[in-house]
Short mmCIF file of C-alpha atoms in Angstrom, two decimals:
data_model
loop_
_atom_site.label_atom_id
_atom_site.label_comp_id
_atom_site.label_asym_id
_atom_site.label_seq_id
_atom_site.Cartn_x
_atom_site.Cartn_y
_atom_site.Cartn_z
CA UNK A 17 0.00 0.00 0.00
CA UNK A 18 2.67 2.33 0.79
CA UNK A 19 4.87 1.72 -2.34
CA UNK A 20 1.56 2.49 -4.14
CA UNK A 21 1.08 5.71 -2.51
CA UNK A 22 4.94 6.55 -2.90
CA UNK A 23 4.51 6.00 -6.67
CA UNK A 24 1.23 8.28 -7.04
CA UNK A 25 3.14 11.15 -4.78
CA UNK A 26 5.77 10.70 -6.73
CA UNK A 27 4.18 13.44 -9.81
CA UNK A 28 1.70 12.80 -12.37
CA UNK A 29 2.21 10.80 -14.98
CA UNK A 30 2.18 11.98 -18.83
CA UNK A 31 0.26 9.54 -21.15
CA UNK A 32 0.11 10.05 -24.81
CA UNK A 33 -2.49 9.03 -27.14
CA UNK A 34 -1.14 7.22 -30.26
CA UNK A 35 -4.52 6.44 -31.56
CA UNK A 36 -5.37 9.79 -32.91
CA UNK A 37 -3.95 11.90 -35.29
CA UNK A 38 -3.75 16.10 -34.94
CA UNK A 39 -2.64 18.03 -37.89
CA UNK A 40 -0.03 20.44 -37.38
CA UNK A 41 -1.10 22.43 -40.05
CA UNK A 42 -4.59 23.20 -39.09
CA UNK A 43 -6.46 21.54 -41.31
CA UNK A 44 -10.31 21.39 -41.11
CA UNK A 45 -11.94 18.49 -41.98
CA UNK A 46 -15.74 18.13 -41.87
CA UNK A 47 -17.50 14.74 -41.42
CA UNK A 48 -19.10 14.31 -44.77
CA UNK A 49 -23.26 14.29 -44.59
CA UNK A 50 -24.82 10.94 -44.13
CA UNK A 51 -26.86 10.06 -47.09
CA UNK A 52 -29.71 7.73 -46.77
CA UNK A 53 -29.73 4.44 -49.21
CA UNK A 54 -32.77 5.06 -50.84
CA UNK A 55 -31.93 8.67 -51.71
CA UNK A 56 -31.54 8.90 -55.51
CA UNK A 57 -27.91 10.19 -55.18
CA UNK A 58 -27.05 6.73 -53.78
CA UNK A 59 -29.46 4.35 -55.46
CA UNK A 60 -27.89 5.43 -58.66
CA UNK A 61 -31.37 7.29 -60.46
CA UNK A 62 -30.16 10.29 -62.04
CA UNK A 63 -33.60 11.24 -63.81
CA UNK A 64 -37.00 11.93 -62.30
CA UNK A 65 -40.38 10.28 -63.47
CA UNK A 66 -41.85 12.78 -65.59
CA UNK A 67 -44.76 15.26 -64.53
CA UNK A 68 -48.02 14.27 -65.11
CA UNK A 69 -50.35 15.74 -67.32
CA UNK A 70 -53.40 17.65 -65.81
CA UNK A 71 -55.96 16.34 -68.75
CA UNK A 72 -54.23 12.94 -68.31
CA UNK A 73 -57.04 9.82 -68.00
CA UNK A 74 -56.90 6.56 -67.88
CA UNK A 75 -55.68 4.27 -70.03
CA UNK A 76 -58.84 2.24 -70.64
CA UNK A 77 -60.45 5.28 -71.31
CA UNK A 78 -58.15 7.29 -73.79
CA UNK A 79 -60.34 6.18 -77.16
CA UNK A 80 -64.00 6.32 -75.71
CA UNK A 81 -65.72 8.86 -77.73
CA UNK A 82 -68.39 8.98 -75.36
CA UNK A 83 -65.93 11.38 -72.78
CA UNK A 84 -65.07 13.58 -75.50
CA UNK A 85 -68.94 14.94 -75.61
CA UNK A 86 -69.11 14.19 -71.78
CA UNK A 87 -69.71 17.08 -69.36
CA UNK A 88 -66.11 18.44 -67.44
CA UNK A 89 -67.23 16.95 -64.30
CA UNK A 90 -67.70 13.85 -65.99
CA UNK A 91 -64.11 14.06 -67.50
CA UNK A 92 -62.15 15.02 -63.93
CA UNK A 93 -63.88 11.16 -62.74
CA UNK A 94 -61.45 9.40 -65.82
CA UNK A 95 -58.54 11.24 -65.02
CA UNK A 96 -55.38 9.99 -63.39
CA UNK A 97 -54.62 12.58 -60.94
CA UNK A 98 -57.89 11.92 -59.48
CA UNK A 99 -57.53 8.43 -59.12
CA UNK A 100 -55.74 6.00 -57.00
CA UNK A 101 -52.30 6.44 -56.63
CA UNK A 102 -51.53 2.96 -57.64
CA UNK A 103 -53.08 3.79 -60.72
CA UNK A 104 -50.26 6.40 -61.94
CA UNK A 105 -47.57 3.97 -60.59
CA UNK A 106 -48.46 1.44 -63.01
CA UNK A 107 -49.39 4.21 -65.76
CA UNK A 108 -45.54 4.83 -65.29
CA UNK A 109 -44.34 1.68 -65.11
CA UNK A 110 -46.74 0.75 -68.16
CA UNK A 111 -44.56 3.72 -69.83
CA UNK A 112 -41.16 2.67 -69.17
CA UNK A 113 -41.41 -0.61 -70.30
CA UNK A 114 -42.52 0.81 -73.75
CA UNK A 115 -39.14 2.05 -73.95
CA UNK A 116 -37.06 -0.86 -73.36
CA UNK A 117 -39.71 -4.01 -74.23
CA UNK A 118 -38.09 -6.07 -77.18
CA UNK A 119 -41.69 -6.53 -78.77
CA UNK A 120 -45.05 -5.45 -78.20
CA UNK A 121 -45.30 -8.09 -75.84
CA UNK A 122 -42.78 -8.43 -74.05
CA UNK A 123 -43.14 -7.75 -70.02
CA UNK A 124 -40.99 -10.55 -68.74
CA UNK A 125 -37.19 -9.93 -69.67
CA UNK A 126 -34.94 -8.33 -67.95
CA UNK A 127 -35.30 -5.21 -69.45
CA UNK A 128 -39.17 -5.24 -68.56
CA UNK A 129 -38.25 -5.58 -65.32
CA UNK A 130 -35.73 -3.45 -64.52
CA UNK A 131 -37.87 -0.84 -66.18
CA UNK A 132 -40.88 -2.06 -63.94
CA UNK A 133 -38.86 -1.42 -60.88
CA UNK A 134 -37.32 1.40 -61.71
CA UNK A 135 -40.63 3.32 -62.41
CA UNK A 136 -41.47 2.27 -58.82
CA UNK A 137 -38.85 3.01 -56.89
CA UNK A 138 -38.69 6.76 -58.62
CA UNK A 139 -42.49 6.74 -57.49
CA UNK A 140 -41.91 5.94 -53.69
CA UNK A 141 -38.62 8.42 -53.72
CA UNK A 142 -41.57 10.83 -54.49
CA UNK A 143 -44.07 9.58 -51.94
CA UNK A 144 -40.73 9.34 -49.20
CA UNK A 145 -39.74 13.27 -49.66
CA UNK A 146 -43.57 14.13 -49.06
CA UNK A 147 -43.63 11.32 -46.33
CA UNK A 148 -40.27 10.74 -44.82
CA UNK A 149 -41.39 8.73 -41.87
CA UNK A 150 -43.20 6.25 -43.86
CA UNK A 151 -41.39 3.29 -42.38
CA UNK A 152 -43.31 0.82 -44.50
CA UNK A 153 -42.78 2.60 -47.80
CA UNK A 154 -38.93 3.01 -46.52
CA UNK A 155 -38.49 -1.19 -46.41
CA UNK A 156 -40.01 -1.81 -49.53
CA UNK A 157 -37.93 1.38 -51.41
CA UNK A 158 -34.80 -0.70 -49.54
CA UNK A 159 -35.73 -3.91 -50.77
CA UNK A 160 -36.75 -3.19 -54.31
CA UNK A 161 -33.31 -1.17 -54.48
CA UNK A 162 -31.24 -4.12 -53.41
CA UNK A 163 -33.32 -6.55 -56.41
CA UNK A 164 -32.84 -3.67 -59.14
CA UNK A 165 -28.99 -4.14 -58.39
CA UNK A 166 -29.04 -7.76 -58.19
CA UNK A 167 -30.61 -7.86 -61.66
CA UNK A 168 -27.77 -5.23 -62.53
CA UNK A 169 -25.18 -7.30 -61.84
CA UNK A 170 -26.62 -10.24 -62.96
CA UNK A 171 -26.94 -8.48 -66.55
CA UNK A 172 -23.27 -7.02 -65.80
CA UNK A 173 -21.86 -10.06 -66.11
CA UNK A 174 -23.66 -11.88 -68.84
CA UNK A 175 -24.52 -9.02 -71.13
CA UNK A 176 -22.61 -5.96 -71.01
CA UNK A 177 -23.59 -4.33 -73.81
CA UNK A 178 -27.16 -4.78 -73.02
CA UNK A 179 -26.53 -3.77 -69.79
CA UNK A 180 -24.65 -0.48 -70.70
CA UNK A 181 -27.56 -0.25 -72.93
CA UNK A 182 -30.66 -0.46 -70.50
CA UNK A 183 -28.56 2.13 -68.23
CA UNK A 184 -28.72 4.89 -70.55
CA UNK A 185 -32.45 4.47 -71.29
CA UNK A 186 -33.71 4.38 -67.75
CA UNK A 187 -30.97 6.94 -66.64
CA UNK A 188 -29.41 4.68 -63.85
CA UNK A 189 -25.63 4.61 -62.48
CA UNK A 190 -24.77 1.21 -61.35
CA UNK A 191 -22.92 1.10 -57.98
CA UNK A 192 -21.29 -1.99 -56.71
CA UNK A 193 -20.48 -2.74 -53.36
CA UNK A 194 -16.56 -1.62 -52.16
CA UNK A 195 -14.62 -4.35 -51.90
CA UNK A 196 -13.40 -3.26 -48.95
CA UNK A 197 -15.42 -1.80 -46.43
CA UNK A 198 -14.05 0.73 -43.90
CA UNK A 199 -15.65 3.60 -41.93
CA UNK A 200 -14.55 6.94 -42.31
CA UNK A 201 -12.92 8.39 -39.50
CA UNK A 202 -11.11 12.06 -38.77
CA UNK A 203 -7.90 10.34 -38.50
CA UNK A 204 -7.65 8.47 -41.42
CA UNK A 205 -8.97 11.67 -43.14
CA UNK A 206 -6.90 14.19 -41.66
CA UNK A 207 -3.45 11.76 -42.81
CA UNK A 208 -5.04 12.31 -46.35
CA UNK A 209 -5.77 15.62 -46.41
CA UNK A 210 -1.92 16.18 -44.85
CA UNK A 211 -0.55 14.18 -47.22
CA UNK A 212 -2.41 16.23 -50.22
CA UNK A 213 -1.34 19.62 -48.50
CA UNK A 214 2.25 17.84 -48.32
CA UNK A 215 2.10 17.04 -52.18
CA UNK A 216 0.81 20.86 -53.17
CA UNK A 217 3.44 22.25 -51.07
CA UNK A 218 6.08 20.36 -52.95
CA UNK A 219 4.58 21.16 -56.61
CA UNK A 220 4.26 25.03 -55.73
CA UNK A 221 8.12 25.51 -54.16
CA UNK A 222 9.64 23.27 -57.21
CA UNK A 223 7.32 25.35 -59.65
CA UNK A 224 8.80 28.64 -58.04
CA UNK A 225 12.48 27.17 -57.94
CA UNK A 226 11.88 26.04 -62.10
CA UNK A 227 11.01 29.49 -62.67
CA UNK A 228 13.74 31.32 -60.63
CA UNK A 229 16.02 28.71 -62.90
CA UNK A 230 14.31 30.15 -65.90
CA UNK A 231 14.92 33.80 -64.75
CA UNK A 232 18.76 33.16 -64.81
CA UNK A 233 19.13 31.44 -67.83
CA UNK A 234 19.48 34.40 -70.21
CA UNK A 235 21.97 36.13 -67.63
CA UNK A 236 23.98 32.83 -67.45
CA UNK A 237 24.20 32.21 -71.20
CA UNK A 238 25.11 36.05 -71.76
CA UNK A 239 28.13 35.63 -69.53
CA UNK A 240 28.84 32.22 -71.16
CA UNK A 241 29.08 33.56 -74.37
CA UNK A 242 31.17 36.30 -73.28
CA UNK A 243 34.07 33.70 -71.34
CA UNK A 244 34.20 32.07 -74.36
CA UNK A 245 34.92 34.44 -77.05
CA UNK A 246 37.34 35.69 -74.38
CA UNK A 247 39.10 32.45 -73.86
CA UNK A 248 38.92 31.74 -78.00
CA UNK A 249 40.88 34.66 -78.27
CA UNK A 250 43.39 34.31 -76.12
CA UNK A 251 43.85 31.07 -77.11
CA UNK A 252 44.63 32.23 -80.80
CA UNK A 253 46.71 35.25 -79.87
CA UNK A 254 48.36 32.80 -77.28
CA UNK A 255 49.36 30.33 -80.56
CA UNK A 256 47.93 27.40 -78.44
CA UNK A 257 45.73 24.59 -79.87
CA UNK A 258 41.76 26.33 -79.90
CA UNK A 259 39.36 24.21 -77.78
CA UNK A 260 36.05 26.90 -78.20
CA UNK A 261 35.06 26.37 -82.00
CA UNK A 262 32.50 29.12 -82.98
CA UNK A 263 29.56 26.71 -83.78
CA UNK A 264 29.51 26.57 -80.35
CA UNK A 265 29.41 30.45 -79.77
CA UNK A 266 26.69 30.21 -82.60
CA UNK A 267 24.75 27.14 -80.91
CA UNK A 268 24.87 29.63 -77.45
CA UNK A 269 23.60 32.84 -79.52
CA UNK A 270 20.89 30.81 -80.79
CA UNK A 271 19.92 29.19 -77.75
CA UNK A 272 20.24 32.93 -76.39
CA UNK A 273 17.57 34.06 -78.90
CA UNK A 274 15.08 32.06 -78.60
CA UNK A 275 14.95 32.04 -74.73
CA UNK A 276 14.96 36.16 -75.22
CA UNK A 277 11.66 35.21 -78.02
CA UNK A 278 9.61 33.23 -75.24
CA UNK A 279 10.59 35.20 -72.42
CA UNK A 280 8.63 38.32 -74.49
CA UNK A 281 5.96 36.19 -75.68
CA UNK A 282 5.30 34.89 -72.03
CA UNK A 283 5.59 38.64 -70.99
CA UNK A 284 2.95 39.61 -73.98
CA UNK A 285 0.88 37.12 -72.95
CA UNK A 286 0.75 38.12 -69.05
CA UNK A 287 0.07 41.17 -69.82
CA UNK A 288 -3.29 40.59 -72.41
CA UNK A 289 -4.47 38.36 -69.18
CA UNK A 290 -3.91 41.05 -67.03
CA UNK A 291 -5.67 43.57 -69.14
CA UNK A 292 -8.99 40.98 -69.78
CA UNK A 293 -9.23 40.92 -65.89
CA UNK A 294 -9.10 44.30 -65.44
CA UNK A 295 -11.88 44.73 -67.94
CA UNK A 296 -14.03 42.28 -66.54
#
């Protein structure tokens, strides 16, 4: 008992956490939002059913010549906004698979059905943003979600042109699974978003030190060219063998020139940016 109280008079003890991470360089990171599965940004629809039509009736009811003489109260009975809502949902659905059906037909391939589902999943992300605590609704939006992207990747792997094909007519992204699952923490983040700072840094100091290099090219080469005519002609006054030819003098005057050429183009061309931002 005493040696315990000896060791906790004995001053307080520093302990360091290794399991987080702080950044140095005060860097904010914000949790990203939470987005629910059967929102349309993560169930992969990236087009809306269409609005319906106010004078819109029923199918059954489009060629009877009897409504087109019938009074307007009459009429508003036969339309589809004053129907059931089941009623539009399979109007939709009815109009989807027109666009994908291989024959008149056809409502049982895989096309159909992925059209069929589609058209009702787009109607109950309607009925959930007028009704998000529609728990019912939510399960069967969730469910229907999770058989449109079996049937997905079923088609993805045994028809992938088809597949690419029924994508662009019903406006879908597909989205497998990660392969890897991990949650996203502030740590993980923050090593990222350090490491990306890191990587800018670098680019930005060995842009600056490229251009500083540029900057003292044309001084360099001047004084080049001038320690060589200089040692060429001592050299020949000096009756010793010549080791500067002037090709190379020429090669440096060239080289000289056309440095001098893009330094005033670059110049030009700073200066026409600088005057469009002033005007706008």
């Amino acid at each position: 008992m005493n040696k315990l109280l000896n060791i906790a008079q004995a001053g307080q003890r520093q302990f360091v956490r290794e399991y987080a991470f702080k950044s140095e360089l005060k860097i904010k990171w914000v949790r990203p939002e939470k987005i629910a599965c059967f929102k349309p940004e993560k169930s992969g629809d990236l087009a809306k059913l269409p609005p319906l039509k106010a004078d819109e009736l029923l199918p059954e009811f489009r060629d009877c010549k009897e409504l087109e003489k019938a009074d307007e109260t009459v009429k508003s009975l036969f339309k589809l906004s004053n129907n059931a809502s089941y009623l539009t949902t399979k109007f939709y659905r009815d109009e989807m698979v027109k666009e994908v059906q291989r024959h008149a037909q056809d409502f049982g391939s895989m096309e159909a059905k992925l059209a069929k589902m589609t058209a009702v999943i787009r109607r109950y992300q309607e009925h959930m943003d007028k009704h998000p605590r529609d728990k019912m609704i939510k399960v069967r939006l969730k469910e229907l979600i999770d058989k449109r992207k079996k049937f997905l990747k079923y088609l993805r792997r045994w028809d992938y042109p088809r597949f690419e094909w029924i994508l662009e007519k019903l406006d879908l992204v597909y989205k497998p699974p990660p392969a890897h699952f991990h949650w996203i923490t502030r740590k993980e983040s923050l090593q990222k978003l350090t490491d990306t700072y890191c990587e800018n840094l670098k680019e930005e100091r060995l842009e600056a030190y490229h251009k500083q290099l540029q900057a003292q090219q044309i001084p360099f080469l001047e004084e080049a060219i001038k320690k060589m005519q200089f040692v060429r002609q001592e050299q020949i006054s000096c009756d010793v063998p010549v080791t500067v030819t002037e090709e190379q003098i020429a090669d440096s005057k060239r080289q000289l020139e056309r440095l001098k050429e893009l330094q005033q183009a670059e110049a030009v061309a700073t200066s026409k940016k600088q005057n469009e931002d002033g005007l706008n």
